[in-house]
Tab-separated table of C-alpha atoms in Angstrom:
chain	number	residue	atom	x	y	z
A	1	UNK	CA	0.000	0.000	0.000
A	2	UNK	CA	3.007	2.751	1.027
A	3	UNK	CA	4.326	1.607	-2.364
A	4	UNK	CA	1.326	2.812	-4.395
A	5	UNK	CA	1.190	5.955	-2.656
A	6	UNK	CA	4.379	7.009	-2.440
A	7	UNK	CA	6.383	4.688	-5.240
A	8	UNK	CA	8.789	4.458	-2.420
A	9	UNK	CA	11.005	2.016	-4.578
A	10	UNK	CA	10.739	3.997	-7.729
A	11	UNK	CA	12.494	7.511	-5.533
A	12	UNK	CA	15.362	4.907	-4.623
A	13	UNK	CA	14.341	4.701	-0.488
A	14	UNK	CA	13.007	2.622	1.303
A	15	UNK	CA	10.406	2.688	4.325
A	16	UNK	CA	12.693	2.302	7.390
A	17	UNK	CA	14.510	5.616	5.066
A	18	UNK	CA	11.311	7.359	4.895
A	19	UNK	CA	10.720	7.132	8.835
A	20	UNK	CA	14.329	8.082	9.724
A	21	UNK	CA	14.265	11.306	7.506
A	22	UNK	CA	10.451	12.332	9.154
A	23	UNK	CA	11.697	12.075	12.506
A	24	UNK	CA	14.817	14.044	11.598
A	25	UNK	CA	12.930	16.582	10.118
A	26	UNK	CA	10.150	16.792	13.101
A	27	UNK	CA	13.694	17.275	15.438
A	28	UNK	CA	14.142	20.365	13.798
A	29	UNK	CA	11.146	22.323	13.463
A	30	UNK	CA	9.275	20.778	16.544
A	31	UNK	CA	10.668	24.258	18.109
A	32	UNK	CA	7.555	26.029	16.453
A	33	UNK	CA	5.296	24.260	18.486
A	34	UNK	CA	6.729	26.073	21.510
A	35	UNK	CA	7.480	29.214	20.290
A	36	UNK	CA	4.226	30.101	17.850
A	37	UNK	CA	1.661	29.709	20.980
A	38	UNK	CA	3.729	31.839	23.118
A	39	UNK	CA	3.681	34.284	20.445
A	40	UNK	CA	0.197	34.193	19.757
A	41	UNK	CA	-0.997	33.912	23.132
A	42	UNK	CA	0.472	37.273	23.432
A	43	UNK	CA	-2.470	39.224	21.264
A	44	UNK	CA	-5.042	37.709	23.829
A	45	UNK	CA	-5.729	34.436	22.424
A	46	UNK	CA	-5.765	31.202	24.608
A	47	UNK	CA	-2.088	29.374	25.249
A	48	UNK	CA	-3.548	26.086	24.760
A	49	UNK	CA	-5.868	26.112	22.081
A	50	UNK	CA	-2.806	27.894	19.745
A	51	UNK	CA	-0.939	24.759	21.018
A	52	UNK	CA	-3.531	22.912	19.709
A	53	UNK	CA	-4.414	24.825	16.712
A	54	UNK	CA	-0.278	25.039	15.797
A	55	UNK	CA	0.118	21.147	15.796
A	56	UNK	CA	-3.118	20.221	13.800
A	57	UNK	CA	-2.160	23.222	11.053
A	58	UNK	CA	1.052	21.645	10.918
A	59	UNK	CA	-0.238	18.102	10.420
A	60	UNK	CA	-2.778	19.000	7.908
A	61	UNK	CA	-0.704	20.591	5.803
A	62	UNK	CA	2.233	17.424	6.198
A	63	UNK	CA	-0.860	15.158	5.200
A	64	UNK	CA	-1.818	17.510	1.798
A	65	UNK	CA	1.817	17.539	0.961
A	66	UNK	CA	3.081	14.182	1.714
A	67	UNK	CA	-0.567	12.163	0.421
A	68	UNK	CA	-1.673	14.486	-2.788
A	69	UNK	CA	2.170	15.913	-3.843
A	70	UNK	CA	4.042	13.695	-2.575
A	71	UNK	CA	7.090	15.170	-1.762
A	72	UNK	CA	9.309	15.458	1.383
A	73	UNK	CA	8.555	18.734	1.795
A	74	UNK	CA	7.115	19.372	5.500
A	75	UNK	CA	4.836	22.284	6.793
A	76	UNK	CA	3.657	24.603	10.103
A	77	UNK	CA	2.923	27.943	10.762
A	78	UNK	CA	5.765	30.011	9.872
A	79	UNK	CA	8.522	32.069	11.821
A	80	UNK	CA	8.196	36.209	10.898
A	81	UNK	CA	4.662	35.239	10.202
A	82	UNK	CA	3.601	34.640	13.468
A	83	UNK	CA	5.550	37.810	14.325
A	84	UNK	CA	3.682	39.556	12.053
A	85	UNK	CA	0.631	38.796	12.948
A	86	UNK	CA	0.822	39.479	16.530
A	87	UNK	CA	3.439	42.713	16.394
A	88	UNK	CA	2.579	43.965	13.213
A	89	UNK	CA	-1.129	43.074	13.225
A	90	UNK	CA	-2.773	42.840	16.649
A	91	UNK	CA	-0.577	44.792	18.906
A	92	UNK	CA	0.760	47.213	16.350
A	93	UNK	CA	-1.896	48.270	14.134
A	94	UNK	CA	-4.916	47.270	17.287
A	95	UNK	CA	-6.347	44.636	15.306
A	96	UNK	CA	-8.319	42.046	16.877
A	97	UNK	CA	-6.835	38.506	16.720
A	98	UNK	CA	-10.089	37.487	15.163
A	99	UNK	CA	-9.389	39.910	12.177
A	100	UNK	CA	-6.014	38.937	11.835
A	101	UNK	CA	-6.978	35.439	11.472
A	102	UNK	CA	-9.768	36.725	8.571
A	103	UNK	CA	-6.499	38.054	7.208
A	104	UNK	CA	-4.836	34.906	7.198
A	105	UNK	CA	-8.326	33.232	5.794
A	106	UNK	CA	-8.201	35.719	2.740
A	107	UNK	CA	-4.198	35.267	1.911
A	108	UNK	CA	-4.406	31.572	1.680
A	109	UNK	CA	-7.763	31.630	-0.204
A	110	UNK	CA	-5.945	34.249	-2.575
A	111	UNK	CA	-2.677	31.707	-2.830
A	112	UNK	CA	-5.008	28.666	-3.605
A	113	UNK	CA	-6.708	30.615	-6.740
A	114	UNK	CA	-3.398	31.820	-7.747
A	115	UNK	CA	-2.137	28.053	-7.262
A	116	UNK	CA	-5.242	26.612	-9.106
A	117	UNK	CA	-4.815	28.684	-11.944
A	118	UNK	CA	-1.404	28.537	-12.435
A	119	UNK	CA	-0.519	32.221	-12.196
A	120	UNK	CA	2.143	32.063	-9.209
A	121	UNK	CA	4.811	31.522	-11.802
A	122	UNK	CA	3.568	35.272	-13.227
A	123	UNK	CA	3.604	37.171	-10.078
A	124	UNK	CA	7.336	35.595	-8.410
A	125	UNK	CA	8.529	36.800	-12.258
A	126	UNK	CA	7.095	40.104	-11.966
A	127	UNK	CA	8.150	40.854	-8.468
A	128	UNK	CA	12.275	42.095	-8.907
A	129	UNK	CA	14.588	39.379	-7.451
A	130	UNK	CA	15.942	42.440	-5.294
A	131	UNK	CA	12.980	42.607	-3.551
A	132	UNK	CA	12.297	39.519	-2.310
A	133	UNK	CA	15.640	39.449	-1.071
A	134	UNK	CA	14.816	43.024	0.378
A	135	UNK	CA	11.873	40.954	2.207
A	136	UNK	CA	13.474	38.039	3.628
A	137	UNK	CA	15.959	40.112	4.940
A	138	UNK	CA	13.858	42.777	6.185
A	139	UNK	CA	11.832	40.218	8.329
A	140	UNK	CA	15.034	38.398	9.524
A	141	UNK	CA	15.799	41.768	10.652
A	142	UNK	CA	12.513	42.364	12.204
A	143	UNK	CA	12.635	38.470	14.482
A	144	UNK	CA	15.886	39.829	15.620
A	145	UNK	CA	14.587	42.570	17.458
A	146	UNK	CA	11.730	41.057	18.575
A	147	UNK	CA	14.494	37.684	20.246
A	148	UNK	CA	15.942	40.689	21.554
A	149	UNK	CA	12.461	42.084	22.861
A	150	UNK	CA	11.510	39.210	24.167
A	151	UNK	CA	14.939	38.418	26.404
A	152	UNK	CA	15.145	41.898	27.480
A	153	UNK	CA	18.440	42.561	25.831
A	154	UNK	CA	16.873	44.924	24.337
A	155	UNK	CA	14.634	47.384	26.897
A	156	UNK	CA	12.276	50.844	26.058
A	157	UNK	CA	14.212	53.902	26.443
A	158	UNK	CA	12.488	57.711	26.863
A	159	UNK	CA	15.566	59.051	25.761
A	160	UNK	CA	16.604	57.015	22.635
A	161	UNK	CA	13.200	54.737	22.010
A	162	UNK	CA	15.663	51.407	22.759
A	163	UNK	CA	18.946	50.945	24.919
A	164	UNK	CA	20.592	47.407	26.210
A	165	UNK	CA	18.913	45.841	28.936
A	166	UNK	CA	20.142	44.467	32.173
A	167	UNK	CA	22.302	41.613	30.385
A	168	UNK	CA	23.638	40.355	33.924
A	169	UNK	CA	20.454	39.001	35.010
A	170	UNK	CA	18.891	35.260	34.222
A	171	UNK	CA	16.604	35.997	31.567
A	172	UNK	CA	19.017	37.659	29.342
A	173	UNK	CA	21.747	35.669	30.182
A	174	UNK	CA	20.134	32.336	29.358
A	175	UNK	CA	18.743	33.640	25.765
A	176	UNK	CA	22.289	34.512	25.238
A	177	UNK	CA	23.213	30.933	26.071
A	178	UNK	CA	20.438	29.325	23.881
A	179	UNK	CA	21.978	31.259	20.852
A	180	UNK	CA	25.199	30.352	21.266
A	181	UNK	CA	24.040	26.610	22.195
A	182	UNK	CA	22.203	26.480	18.813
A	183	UNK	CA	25.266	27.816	17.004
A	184	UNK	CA	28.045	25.092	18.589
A	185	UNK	CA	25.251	22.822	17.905
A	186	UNK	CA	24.222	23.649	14.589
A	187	UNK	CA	27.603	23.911	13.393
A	188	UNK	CA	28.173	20.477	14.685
A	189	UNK	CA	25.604	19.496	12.416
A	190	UNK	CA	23.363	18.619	15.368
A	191	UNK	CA	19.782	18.395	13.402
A	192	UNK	CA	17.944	19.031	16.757
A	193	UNK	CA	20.326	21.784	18.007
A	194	UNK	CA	17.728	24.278	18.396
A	195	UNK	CA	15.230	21.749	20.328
A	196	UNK	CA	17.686	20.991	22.644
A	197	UNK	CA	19.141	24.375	23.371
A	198	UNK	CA	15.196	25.412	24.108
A	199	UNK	CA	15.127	22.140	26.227
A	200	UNK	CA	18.556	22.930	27.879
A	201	UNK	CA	17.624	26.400	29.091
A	202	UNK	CA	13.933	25.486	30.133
A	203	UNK	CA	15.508	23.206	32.938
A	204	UNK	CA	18.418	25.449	33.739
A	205	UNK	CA	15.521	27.882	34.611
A	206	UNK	CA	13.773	25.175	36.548
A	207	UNK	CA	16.849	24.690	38.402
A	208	UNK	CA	17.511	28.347	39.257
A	209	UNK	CA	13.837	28.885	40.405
A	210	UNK	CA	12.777	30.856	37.338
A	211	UNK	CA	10.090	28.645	36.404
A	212	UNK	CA	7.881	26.182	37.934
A	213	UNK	CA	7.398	22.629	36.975
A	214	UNK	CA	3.858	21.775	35.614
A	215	UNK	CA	3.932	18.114	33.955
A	216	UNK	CA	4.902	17.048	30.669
A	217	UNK	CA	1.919	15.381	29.505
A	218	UNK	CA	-1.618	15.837	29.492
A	219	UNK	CA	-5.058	15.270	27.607
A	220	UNK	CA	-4.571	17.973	24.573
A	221	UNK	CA	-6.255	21.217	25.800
A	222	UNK	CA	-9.463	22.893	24.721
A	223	UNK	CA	-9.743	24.477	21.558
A	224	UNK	CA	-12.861	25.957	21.093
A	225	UNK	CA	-11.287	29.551	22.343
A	226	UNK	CA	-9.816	30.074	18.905
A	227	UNK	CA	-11.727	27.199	16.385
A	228	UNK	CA	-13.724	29.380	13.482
A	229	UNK	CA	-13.379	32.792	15.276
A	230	UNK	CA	-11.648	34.424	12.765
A	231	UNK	CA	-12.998	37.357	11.781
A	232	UNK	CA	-13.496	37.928	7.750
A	233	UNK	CA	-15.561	41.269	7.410
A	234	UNK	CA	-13.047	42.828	9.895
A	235	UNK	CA	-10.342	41.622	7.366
A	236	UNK	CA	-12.062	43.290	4.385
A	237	UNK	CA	-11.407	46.754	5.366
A	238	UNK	CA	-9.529	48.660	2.990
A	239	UNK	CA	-6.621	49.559	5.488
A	240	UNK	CA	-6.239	45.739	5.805
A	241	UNK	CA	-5.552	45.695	2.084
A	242	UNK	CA	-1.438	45.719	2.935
A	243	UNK	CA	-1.727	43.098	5.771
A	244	UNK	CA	-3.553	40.537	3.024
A	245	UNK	CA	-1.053	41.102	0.952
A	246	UNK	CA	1.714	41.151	3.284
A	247	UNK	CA	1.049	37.642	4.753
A	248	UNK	CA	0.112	36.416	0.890
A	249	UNK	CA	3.461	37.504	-0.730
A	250	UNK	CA	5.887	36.287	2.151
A	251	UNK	CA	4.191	32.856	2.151
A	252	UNK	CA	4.446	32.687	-2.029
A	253	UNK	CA	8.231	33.698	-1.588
A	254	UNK	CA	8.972	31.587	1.117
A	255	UNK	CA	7.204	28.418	-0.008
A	256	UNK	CA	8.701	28.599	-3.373
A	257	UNK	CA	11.905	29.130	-2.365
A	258	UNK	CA	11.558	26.506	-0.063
A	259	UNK	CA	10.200	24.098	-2.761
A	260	UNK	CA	13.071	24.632	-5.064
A	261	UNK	CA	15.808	23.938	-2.421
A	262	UNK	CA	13.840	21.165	-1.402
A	263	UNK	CA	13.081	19.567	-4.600
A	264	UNK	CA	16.573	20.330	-6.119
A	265	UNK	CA	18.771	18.684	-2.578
A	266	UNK	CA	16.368	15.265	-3.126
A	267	UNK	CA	17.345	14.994	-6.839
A	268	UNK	CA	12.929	15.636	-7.686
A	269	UNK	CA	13.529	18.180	-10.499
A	270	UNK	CA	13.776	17.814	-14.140
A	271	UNK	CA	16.829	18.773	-15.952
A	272	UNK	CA	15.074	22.126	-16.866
A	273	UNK	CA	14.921	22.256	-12.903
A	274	UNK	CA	10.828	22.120	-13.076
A	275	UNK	CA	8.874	20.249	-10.333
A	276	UNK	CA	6.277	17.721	-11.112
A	277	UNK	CA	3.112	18.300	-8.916
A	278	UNK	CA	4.041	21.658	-8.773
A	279	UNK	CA	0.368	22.949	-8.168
A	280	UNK	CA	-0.364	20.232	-5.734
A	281	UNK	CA	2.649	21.409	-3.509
A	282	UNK	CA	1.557	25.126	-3.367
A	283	UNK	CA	-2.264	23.674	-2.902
A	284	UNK	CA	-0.884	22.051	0.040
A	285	UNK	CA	0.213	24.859	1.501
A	286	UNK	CA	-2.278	27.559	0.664
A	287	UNK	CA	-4.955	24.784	1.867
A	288	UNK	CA	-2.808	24.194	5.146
A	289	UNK	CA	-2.846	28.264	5.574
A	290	UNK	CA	-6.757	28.265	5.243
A	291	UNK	CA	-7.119	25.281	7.906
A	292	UNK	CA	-4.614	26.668	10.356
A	293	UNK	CA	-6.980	30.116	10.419
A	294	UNK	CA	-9.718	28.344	11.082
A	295	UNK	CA	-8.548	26.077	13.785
A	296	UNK	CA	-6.617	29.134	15.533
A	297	UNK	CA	-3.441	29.717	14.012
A	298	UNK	CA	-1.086	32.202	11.712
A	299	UNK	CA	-0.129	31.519	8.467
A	300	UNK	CA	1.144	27.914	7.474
A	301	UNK	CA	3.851	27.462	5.304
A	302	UNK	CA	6.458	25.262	4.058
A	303	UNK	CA	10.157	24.620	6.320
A	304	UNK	CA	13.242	24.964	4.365
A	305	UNK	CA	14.146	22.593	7.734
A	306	UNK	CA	12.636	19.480	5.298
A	307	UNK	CA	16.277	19.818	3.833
A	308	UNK	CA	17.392	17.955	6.956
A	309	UNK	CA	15.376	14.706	5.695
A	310	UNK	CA	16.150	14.795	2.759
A	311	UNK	CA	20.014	15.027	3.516
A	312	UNK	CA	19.318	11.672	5.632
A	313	UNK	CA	17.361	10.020	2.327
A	314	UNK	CA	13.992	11.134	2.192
A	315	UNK	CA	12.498	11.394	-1.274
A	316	UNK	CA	8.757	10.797	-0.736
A	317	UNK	CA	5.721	11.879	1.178
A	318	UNK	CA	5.866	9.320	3.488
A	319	UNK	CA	8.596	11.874	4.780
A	320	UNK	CA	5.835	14.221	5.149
A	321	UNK	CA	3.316	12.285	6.956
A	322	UNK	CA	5.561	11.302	9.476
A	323	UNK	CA	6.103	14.527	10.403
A	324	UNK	CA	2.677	15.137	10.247
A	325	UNK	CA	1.801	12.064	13.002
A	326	UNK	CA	4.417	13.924	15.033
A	327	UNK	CA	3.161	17.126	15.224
A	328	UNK	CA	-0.552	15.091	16.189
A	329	UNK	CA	1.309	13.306	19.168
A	330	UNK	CA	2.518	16.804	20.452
A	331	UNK	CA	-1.031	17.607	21.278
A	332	UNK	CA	-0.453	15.825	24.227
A	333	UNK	CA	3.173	17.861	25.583
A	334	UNK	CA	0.967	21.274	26.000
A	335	UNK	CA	2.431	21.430	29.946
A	336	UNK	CA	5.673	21.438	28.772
A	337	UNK	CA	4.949	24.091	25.618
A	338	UNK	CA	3.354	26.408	29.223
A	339	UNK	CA	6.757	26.001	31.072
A	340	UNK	CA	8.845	26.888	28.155
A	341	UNK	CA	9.867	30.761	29.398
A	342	UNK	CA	10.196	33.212	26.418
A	343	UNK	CA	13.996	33.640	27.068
A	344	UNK	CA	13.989	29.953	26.147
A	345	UNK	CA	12.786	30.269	22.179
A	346	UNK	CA	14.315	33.865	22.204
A	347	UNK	CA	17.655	31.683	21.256
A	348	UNK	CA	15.336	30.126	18.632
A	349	UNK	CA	13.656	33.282	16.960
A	350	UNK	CA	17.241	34.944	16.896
A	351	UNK	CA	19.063	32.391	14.884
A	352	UNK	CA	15.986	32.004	12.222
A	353	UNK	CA	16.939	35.743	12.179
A	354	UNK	CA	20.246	35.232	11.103
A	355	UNK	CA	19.567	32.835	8.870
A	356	UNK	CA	17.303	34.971	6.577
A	357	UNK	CA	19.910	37.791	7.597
A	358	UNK	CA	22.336	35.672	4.576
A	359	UNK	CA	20.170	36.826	1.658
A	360	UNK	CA	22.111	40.478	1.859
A	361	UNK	CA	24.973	38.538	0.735
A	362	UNK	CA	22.902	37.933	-2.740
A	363	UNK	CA	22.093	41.764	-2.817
A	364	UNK	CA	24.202	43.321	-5.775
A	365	UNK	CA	25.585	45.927	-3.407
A	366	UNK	CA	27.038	48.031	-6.227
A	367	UNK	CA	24.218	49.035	-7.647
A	368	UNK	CA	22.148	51.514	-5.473
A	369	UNK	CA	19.331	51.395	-7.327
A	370	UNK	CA	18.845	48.260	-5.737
A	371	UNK	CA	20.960	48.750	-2.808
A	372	UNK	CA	18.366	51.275	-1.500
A	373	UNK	CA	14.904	49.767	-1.852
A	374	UNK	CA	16.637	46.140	-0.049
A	375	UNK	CA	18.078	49.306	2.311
A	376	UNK	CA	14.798	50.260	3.170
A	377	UNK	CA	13.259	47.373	3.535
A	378	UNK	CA	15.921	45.785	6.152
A	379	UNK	CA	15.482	49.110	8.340
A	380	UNK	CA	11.938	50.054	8.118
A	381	UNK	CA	10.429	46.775	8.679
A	382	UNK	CA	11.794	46.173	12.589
A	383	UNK	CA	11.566	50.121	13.302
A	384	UNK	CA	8.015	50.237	12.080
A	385	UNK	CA	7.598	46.907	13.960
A	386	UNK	CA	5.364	45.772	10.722
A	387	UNK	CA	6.514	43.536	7.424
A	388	UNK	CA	3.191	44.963	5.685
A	389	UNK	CA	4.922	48.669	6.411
A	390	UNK	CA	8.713	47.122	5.421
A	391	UNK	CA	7.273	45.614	2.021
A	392	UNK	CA	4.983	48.593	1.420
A	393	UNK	CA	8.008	50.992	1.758
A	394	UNK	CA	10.284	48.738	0.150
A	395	UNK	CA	8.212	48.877	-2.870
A	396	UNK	CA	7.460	52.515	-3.110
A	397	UNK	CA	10.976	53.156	-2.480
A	398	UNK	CA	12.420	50.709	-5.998
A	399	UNK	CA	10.139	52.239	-7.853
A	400	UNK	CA	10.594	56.010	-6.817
A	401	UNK	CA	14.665	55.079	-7.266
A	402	UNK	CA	14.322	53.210	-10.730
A	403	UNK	CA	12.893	55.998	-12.533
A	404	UNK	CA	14.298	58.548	-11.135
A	405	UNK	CA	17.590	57.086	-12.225
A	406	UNK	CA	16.205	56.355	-15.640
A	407	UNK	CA	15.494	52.631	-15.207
A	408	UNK	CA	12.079	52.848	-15.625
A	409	UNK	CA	12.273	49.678	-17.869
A	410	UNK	CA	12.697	47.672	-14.951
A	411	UNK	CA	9.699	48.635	-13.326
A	412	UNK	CA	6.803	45.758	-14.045
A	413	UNK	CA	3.003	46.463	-14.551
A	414	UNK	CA	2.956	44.576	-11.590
A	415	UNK	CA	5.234	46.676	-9.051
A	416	UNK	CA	3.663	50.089	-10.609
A	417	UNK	CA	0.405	48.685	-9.400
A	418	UNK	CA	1.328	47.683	-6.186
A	419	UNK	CA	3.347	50.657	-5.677
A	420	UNK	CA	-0.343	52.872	-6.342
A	421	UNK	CA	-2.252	50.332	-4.093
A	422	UNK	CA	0.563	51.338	-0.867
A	423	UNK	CA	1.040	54.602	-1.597
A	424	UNK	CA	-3.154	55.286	-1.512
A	425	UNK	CA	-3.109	52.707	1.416
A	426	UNK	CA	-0.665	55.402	3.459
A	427	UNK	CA	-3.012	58.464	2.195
A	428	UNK	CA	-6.138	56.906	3.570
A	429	UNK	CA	-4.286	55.530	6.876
């Protein structure tokens, strides 16, 4: 039966292969499960039911991808999403949680219709390369100073907006040892480095009084606080426009850049470099996105962290789907998710950071005609605590600096249009 639905054989793995590279790649995104609900649970929603909501998103969207595509390729709500939606959204621009889950709603409805019809391939073309760089960047940027937020490192000042925080006290000093715990570990090729650094400062906390213990498993929690509450008229308002598209273009950059390293490290693309099943891997996650803001949950997307299973064989879906029973089994670990103490994941959040932080070294620095829009973008998006503002800006700002420098030619149908939609989005705001 696994043979017919995955043609196991016909990838060149085998089950016991298949299992391996699942677990590996549940080691090293499991993190999300205890950093998205603490996130989350910040904007007023329950703790447990975003447990909840996190791990079923997560498996839903491992089932899609690893039963209808077929690929290795595993999913769960996404980091600088989640940030997004609870800095940006919610406490930034006073949105209720509700509306920034109709948000969500809309974004992955929008991604499925573009996926259906086959016009992704259209708008990644039209959007400059420099400005998707500009984006991941900009949001790396943006979970850096919110790891820092979170430890304290990084305090309110009257005088300057920010200063450095009391850095000789526990909380700071254990983020700073989760960090540099993920990076000996990581380095080491550990593929659960950042699990265990989370892990490793949760019970030097314990130890040092910080925290108290409350269990490690339980009956899965309650969650009718956040099932189909999203609010969709709320997310219809015209000053929402930006947040829609916001959470719609970083999931369609992310998930196809995600696909393509994916697809190319397990040997699944043509010679032309073209995917099979193409459309049912971006249905998987735009369908996973829809689910996850229903049950509770910010956007779901897919982990460039599937490159770990694939590295260890995986070729298949099975892949998927065993990350997918994983992330059902955590249902049950919601005491220890409650015990884990922000300074725990700010380790976590900090090194995603700097790993989005490496597209400036793709950024053709010599040209400042693109060296100012990625500019932008990388300082406006954590000062204005918002991606929607950071991509908004960022695109205003290539377009304004392209024809003004005569390179008007480079400016798509598709950027002028967007550039009109934010710049009548800020007059209206």
């Amino acid at each position: 039966m696994l043979e017919k639905l995955f043609s196991i054989k016909h990838q060149g793995s085998s089950v016991k292969t298949e299992l391996i590279a699942g677990f590996t790649t549940f080691l090293t995104m499991v993190y999300i499960v205890f950093v998205n609900p603490a996130m989350l649970a910040q904007t007023g929603m329950d703790f447990g039911a975003a447990f909840v909501a996190t791990c079923i998103a997560a498996a839903i969207g491992c089932f899609i991808m690893g039963f209808w595509a077929n690929y290795p390729l595993a999913l769960a709500p996404g980091m600088g999403l989640n940030a997004f939606f609870t800095y940006g959204v919610v406490l930034g621009m006073g949105y209720s949680w509700q509306s920034a889950l109709g948000a969500v709603f809309l974004s992955g409805c929008i991604f499925l219709v573009l996926s259906l019809f086959k016009v992704r391939e259209w708008i990644i073309n039209a959007i400059p390369l420099v400005l998707k760089q500009a984006i991941a960047t900009g949001i790396g940027a943006f979970l850096a100073l919110i790891a820092l937020k979170n430890a304290e490192i990084i305090v309110a000042s009257p005088a300057t907006l920010v200063q450095l925080g009391d850095i000789t006290s526990a909380g700071p000093l254990l983020a700073i040892l989760s960090f540099f715990v993920i990076a000996a570990l990581m380095f080491r090729d550990v593929k659960s480095g950042v699990l265990i650094s989370i892990f490793i400062v949760t019970i030097a906390a314990w130890a040092l009084g910080l925290i108290e213990y409350q269990g490690i498993v339980s009956a899965p929690p309650s969650i009718a606080p956040t099932i189909m509450q999203l609010d969709i008229a709320g997310a219809l308002e015209l000053s929402m426009l930006s947040v829609v598209f916001a959470f719609l273009f970083v999931d369609l950059f992310d998930t196809s850049g995600t696909l393509v390293a994916v697809t190319q490290k397990a040997g699944l693309a043509d010679k032309q470099g073209r995917m099979p099943r193409l459309g049912r891997a971006l249905s998987a996650d735009s369908t996973a996105t829809i689910a996850g803001s229903m049950l509770g949950t910010s956007t779901t997307t897919s982990y460039i962290e599937s490159v770990s299973g694939v590295s260890v064989g995986g070729r298949t879906g099975l892949t998927a789907v065993v990350v997918g029973v994983c992330f059902l089994l955590m249902t049950f670990f919601a005491p220890l998710a409650q015990m884990i103490p922000a300074y725990a994941t700010a380790g976590a959040i900090l090194y995603v950071a700097v790993l989005m932080l490496q597209n400036l070294k793709l950024v053709n620095w010599d040209d400042m005609t693109d060296a100012i829009p990625v500019s932008v973008v990388l300082l406006m998006t954590p000062l204005t605590f918002s991606i929607a503002h950071g991509i908004a800006l960022g695109f205003i700002a290539y377009t304004a600096v392209k024809f003004v420098c005569g390179k008007k030619d480079e400016i798509t149908i598709s950027v002028w249009v967007l550039t009109v939609l934010f710049l009548v989005k800020f007059a209206l705001s």
